[in-house]
XYZ file of N, CA and C in Angstrom:
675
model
N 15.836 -6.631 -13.685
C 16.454 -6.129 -12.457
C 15.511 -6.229 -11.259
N 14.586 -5.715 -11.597
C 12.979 -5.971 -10.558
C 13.136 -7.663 -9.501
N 12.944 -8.403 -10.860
C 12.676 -9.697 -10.524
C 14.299 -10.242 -9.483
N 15.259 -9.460 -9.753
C 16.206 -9.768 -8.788
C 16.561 -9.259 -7.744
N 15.492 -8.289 -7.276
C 15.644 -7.371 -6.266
C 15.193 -7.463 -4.917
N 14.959 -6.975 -3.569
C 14.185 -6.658 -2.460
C 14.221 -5.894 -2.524
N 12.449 -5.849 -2.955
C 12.020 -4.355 -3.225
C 11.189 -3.684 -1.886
N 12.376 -2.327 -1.080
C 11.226 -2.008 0.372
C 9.860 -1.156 -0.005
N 9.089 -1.471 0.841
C 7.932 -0.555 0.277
C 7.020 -0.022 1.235
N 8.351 1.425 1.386
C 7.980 2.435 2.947
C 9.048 2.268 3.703
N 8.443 3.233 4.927
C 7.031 2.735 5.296
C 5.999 3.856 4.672
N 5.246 3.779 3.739
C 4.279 4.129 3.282
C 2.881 4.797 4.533
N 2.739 5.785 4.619
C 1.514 6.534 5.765
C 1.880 7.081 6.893
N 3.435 6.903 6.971
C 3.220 7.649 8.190
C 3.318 9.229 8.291
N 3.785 10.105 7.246
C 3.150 11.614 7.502
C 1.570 11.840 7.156
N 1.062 10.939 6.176
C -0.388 10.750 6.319
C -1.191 10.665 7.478
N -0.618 10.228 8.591
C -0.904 9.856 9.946
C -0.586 11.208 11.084
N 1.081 11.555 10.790
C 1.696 12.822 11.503
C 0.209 14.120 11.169
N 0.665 14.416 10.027
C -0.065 15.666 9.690
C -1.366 15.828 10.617
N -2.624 15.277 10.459
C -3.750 14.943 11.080
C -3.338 14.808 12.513
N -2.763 13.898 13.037
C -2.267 14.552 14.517
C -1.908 15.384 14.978
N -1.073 16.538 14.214
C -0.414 17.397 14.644
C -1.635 18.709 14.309
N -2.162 18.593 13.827
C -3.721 19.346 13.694
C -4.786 19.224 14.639
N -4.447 18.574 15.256
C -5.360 17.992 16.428
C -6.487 17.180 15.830
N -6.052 16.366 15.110
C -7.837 15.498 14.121
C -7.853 14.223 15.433
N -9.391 14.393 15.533
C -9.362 12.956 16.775
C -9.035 11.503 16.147
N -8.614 10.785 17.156
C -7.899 9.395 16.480
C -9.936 8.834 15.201
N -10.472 8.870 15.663
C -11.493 8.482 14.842
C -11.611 8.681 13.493
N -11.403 10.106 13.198
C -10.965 10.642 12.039
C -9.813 9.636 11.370
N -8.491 9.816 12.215
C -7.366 9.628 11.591
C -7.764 8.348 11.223
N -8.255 7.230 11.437
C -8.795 5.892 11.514
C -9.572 5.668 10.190
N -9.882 6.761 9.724
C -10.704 6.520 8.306
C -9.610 6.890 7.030
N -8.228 7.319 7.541
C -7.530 6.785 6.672
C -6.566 5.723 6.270
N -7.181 4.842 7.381
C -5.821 3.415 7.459
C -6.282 3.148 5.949
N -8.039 2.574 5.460
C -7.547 1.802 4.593
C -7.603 2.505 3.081
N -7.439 3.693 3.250
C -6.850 4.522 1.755
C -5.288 4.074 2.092
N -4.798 4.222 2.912
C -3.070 3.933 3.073
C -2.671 2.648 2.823
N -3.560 1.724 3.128
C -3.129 0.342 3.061
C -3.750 -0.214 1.393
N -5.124 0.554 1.045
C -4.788 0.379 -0.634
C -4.161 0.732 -1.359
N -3.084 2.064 -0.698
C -2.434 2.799 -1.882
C -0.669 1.416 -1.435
N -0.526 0.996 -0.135
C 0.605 0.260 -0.533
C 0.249 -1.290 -0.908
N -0.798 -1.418 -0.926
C -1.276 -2.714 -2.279
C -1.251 -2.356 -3.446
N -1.409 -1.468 -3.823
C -1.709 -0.817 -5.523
C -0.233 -0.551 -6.125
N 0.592 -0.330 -5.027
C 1.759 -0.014 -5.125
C 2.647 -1.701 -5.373
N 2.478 -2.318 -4.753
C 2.684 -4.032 -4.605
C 2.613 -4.126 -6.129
N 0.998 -4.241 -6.248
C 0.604 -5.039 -7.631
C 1.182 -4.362 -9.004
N 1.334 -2.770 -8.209
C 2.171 -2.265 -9.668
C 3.312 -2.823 -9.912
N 4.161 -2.899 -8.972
C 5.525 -3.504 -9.182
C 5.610 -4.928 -9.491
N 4.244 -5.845 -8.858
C 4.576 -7.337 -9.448
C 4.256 -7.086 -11.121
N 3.236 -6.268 -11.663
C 3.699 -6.582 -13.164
C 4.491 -6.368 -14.062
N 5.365 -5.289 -13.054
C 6.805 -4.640 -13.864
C 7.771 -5.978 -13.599
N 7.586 -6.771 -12.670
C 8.450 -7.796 -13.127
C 8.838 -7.940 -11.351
N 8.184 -7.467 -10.229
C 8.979 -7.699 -8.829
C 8.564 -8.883 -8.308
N 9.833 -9.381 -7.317
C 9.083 -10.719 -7.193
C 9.495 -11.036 -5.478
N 9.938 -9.641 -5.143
C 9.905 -10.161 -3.661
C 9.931 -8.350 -2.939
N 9.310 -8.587 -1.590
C 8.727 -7.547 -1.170
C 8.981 -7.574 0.426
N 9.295 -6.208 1.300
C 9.489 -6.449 2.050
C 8.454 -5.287 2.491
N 7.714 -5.759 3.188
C 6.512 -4.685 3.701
C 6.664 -4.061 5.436
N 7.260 -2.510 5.472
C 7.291 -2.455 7.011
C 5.737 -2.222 7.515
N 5.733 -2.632 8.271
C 4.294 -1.599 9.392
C 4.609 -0.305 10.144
N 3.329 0.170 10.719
C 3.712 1.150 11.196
C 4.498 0.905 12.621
N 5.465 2.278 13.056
C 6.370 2.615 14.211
C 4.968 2.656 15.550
N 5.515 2.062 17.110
C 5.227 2.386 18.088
C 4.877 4.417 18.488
N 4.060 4.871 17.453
C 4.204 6.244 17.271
C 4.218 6.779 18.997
N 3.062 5.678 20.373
C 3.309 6.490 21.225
C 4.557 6.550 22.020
N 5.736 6.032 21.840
C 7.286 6.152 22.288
C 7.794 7.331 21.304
N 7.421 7.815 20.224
C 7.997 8.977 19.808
C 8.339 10.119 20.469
N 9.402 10.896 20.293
C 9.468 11.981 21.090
C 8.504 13.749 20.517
N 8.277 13.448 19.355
C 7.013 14.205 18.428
C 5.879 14.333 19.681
N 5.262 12.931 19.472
C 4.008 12.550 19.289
C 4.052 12.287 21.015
N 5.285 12.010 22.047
C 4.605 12.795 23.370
C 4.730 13.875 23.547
N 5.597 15.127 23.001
C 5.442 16.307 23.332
C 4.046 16.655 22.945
N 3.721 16.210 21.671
C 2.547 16.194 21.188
C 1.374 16.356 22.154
N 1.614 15.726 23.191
C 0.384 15.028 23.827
C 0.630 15.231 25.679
N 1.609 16.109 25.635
C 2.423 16.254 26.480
C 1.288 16.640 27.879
N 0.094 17.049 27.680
C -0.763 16.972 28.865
C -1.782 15.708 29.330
N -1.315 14.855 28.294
C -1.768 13.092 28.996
C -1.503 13.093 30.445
N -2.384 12.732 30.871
C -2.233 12.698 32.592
C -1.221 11.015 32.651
N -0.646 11.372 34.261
C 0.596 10.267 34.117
C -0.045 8.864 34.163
N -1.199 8.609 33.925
C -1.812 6.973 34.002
C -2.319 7.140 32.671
N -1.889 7.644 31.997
C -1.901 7.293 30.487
C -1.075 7.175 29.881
N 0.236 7.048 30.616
C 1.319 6.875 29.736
C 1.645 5.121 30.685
N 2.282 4.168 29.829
C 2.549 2.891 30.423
C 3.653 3.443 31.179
N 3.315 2.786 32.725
C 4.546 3.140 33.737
C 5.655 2.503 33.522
N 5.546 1.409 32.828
C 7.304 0.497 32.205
C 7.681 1.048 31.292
N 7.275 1.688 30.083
C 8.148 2.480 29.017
C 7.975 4.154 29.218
N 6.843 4.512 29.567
C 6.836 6.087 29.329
C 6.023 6.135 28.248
N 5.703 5.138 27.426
C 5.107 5.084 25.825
C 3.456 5.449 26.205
N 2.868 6.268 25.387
C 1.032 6.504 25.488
C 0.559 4.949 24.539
N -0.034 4.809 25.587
C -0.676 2.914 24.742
C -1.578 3.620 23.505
N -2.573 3.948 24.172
C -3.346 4.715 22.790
C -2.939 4.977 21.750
N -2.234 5.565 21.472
C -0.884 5.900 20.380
C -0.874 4.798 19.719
N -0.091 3.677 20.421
C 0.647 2.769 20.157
C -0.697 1.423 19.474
N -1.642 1.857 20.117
C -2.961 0.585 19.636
C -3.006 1.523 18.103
N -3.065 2.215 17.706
C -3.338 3.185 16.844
C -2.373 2.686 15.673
N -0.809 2.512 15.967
C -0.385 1.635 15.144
C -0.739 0.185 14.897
N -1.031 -0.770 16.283
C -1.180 -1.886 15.672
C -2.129 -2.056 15.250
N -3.717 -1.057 14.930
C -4.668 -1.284 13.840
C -4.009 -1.079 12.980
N -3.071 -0.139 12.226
C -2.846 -0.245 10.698
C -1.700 -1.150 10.603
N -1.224 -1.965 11.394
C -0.429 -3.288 10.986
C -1.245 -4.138 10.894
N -2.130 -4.481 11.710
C -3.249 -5.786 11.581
C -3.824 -5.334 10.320
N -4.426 -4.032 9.813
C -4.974 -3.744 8.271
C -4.114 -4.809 7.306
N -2.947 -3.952 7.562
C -1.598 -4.087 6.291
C -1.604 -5.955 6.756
N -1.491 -6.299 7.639
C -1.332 -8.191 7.590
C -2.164 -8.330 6.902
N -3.674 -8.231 7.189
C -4.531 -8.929 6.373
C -4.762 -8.902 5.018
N -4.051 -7.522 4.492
C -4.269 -7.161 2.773
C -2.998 -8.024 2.385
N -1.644 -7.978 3.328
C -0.494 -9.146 2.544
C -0.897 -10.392 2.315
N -1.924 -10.957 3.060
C -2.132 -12.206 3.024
C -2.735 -12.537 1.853
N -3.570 -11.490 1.671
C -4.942 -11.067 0.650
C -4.033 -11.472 -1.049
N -2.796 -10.810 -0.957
C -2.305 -10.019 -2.359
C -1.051 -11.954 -2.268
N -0.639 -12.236 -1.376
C 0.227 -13.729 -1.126
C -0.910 -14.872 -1.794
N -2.008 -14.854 -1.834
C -2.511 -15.490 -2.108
C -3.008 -15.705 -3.810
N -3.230 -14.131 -4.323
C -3.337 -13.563 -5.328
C -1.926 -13.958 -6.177
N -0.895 -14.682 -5.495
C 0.352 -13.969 -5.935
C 1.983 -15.220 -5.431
N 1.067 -15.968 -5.865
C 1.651 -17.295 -4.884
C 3.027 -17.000 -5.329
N 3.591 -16.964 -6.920
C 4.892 -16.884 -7.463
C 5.362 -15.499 -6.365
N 4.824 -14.831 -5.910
C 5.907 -13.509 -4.732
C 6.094 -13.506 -3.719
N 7.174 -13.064 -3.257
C 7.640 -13.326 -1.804
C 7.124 -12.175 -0.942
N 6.091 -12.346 -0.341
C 5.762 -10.610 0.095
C 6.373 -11.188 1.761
N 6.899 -10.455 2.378
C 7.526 -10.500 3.837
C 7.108 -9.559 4.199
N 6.277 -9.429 5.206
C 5.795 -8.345 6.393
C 6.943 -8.458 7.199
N 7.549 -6.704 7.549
C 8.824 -6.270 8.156
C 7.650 -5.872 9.806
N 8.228 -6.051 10.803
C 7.176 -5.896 12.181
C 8.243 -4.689 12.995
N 7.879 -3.573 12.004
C 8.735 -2.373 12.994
C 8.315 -2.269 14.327
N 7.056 -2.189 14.539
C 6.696 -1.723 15.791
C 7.333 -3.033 17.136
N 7.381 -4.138 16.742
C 7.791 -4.742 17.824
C 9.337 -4.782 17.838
N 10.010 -4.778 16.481
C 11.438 -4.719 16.288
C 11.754 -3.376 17.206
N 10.889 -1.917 17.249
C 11.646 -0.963 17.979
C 10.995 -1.085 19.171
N 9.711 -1.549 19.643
C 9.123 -1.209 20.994
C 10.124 -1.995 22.042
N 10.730 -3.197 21.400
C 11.486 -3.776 22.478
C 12.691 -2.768 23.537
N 13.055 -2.012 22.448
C 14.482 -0.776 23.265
C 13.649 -0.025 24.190
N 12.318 0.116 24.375
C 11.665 1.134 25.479
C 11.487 -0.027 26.717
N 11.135 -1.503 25.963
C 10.977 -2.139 27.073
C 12.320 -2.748 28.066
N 13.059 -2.873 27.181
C 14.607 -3.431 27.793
C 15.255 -2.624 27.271
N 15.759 -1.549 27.386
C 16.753 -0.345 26.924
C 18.469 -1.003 27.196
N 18.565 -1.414 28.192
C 20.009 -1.759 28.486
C 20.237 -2.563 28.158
N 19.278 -3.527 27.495
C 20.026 -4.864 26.712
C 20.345 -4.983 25.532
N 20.251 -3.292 24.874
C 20.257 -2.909 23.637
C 21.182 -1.797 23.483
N 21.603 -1.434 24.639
C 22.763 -0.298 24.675
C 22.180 1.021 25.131
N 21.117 1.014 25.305
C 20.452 2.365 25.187
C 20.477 2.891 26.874
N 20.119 4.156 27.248
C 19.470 4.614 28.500
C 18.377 4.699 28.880
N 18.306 4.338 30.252
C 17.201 4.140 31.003
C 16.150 5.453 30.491
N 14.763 4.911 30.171
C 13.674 5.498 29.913
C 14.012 6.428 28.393
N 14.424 6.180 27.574
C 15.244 6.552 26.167
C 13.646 7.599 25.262
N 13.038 8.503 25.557
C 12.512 8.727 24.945
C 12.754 10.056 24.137
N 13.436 10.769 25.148
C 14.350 12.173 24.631
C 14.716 11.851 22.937
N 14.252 12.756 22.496
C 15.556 12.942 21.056
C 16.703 13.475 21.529
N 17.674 12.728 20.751
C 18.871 13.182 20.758
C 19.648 14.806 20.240
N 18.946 14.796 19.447
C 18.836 15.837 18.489
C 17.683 16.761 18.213
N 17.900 18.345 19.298
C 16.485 18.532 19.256
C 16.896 19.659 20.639
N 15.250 20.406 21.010
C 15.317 21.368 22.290
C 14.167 21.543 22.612
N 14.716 21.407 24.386
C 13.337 21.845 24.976
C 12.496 20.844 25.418
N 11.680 21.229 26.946
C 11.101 20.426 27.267
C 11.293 18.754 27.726
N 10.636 18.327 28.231
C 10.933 16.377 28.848
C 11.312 15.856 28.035
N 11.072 15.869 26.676
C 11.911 15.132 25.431
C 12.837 15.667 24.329
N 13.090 16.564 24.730
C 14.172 17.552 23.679
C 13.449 17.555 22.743
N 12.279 18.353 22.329
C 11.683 18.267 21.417
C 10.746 19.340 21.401
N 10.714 20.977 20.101
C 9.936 21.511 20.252
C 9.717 22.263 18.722
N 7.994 21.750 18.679
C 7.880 21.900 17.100
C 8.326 23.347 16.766
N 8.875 23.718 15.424
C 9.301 24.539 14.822
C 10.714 24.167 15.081
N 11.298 24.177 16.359
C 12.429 24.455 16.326
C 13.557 22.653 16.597
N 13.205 21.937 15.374
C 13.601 20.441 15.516
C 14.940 20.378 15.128
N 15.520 19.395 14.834
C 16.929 19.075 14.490
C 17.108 19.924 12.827
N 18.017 20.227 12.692
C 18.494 20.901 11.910
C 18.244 22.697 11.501
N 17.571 22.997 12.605
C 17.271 24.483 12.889
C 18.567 25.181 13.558
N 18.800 26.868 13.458
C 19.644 27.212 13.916
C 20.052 26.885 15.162
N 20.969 26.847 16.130
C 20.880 27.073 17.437
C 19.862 25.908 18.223
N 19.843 24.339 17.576
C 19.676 22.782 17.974
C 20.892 22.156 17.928
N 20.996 21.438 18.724
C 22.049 20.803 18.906
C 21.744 19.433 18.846
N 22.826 18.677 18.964
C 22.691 16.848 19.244
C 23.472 16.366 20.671
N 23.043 15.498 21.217
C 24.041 14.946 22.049
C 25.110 14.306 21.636
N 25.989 14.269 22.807
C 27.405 13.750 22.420
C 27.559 12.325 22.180
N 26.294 11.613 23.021
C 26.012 10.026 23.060
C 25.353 8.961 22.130
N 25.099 9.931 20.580
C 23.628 9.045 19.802
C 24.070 8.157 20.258
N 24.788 6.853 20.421
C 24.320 5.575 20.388
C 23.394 4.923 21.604
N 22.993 5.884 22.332
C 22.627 5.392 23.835
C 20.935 6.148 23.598
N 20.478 6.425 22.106
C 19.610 7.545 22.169
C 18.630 6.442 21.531
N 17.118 6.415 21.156
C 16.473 5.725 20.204
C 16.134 6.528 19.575
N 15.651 7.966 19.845
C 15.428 8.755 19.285
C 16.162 9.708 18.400
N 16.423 9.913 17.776
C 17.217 11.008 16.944
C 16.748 12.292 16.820
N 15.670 12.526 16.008
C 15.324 13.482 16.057
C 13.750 14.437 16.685
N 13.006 13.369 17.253
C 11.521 13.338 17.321
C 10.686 12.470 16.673
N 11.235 12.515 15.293
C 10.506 11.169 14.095
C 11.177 10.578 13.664
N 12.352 10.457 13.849
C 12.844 9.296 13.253
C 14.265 8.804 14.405
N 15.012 7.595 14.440
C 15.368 7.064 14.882
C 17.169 7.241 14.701
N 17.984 6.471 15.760
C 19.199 6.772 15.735
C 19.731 5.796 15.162
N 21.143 5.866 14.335
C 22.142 5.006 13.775
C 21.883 3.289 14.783
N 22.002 3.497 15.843
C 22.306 2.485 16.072
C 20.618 1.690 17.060
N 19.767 2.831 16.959
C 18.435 1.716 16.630
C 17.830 1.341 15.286
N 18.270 2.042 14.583
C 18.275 1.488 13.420
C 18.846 0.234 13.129
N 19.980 0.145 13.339
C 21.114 -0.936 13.471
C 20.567 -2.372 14.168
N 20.244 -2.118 15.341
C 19.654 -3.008 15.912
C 18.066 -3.322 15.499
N 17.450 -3.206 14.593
C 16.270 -2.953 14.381
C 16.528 -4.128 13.341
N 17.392 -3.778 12.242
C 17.491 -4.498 10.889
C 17.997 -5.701 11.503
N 18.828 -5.842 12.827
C 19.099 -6.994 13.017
C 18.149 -8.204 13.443
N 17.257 -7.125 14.198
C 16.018 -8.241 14.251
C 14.941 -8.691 13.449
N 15.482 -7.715 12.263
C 14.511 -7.909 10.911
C 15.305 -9.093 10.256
N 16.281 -9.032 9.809
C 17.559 -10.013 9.039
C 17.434 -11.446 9.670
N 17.880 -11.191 11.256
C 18.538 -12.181 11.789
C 17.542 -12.768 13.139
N 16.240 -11.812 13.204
C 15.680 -12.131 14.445
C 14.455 -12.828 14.055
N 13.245 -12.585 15.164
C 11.785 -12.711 14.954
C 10.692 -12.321 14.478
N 11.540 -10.531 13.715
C 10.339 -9.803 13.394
C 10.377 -10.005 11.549
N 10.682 -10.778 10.800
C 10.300 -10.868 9.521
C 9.264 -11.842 9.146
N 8.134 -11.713 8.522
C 7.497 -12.855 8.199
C 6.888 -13.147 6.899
N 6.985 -14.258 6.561
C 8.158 -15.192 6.501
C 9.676 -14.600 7.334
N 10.507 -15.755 8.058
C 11.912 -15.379 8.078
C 12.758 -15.006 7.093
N 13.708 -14.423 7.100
C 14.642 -14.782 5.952
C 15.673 -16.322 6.561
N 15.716 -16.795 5.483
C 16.567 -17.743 5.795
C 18.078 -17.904 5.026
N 19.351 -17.662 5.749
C 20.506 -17.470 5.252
C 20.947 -18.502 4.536
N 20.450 -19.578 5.357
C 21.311 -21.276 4.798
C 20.923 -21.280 3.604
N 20.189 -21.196 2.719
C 19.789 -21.356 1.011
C 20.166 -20.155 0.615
N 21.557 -19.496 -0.293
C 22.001 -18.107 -0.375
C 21.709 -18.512 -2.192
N 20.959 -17.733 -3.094
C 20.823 -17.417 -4.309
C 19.707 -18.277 -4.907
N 18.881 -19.112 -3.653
C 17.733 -19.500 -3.773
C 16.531 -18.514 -4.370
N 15.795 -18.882 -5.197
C 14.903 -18.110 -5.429
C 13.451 -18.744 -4.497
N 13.330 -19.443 -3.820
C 12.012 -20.484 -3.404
C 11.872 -19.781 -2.164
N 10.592 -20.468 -1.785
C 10.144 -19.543 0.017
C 9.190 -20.717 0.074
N 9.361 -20.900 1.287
C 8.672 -21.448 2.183
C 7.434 -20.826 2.916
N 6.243 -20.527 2.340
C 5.285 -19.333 2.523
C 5.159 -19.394 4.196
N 5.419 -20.524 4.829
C 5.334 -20.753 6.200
C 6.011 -20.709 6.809
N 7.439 -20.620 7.245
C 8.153 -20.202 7.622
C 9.490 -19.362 7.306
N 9.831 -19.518 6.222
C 11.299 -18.710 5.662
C 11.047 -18.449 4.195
N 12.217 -17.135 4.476
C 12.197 -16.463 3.000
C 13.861 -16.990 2.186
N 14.168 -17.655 1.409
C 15.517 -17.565 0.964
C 15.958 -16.602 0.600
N 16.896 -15.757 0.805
C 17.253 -15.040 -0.114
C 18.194 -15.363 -1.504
């Protein structure tokens, strides 16, 4: 069953990451756990290639500084620390693409180890950063960082009291929201997310539709499914 599957795997670290932020640990700290996170989702890989898996879809980490968490979080960043085109804290956001550049270089590491598997790096962070940068070409509202679901404050968002607490509410609009709840995302960025995973630029290898029950990959450009 393994060997006929796409097997996802994660995204693996990111409350490993939350927790320590929300404690106030300086990014330096948090930085000494990319590569315990990125061996535990290799160890995790190699366990499953000997149970029999033979294709893998690896996400990276989320644009954490567009979260609505992680700016209330941070909510006294002076305003030239937040990018004036999204609202997003770059810092934040470099913070993810070190543990995606980690996680590339160990897929390459374990693809090589592993020529018979299809490992595909999934590229969340650029699949969602695009809706902060072009919001309306994606359905969304201008400057979308609010949760939808949630209270209080510039982003509807206030710890203890998050989505599913008494007396929180949701808006009437998710589909116009990216945010859902603070950490995680709405139906329909989700939606649009997988489409650019499936059908767009952010899978690598691509998937490629035209060969359907292919088992082969093209390590350089496409994945058959």
């Amino acid at each position: 069953m393994l060997g006929d599957s796409l097997i996802l795997m994660g995204v693996i670290g990111g409350n490993d990451y939350n927790y320590p932020f929300l404690e106030g640990k300086s990014i330096n700290v948090i930085k000494e756990l990319v590569p315990l996170i990125i061996k535990a989702i290799s160890s995790a890989i190699v366990d499953l290639v000997d149970l029999g898996g033979k294709t893998f879809l690896v996400p990276g980490n989320f644009p954490i500084g567009c979260s609505a968490s992680y700016l209330t979080l941070f909510h006294n960043a002076k305003e030239e620390e937040h990018d004036p085109s999204t609202g997003c804290i770059p810092w934040l956001n470099e913070f993810g693409e070190y543990h995606n550049d980690q996680l590339k270089t160990e897929l390459k590491r374990l693809q090589k180890l592993y020529p018979h598997v299809n490992i595909i790096y999934a590229d969340y962070y650029n699949s969602i950063y695009m809706f902060f940068q072009e919001p309306a070409k994606y359905g969304f509202k201008t400057r979308p960082l609010a949760a939808c679901c949630g209270v209080g404050g510039e982003y509807n968002f206030t710890v203890n009291e998050e989505c599913g607490y008494g007396g929180v509410n949701y808006c009437q609009n998710p589909s116009e929201y990216v945010n859902w709840d603070g950490y995680h995302l709405t139906e329909a960025a989700y939606r649009n997310m997988a489409q650019g995973l499936l059908n767009g630029p952010y899978a690598t290898p691509a998937f490629d539709w035209s060969c359907p029950g292919s088992a082969s990959v093209d390590k350089e450009y496409s994945f058959c499914s």
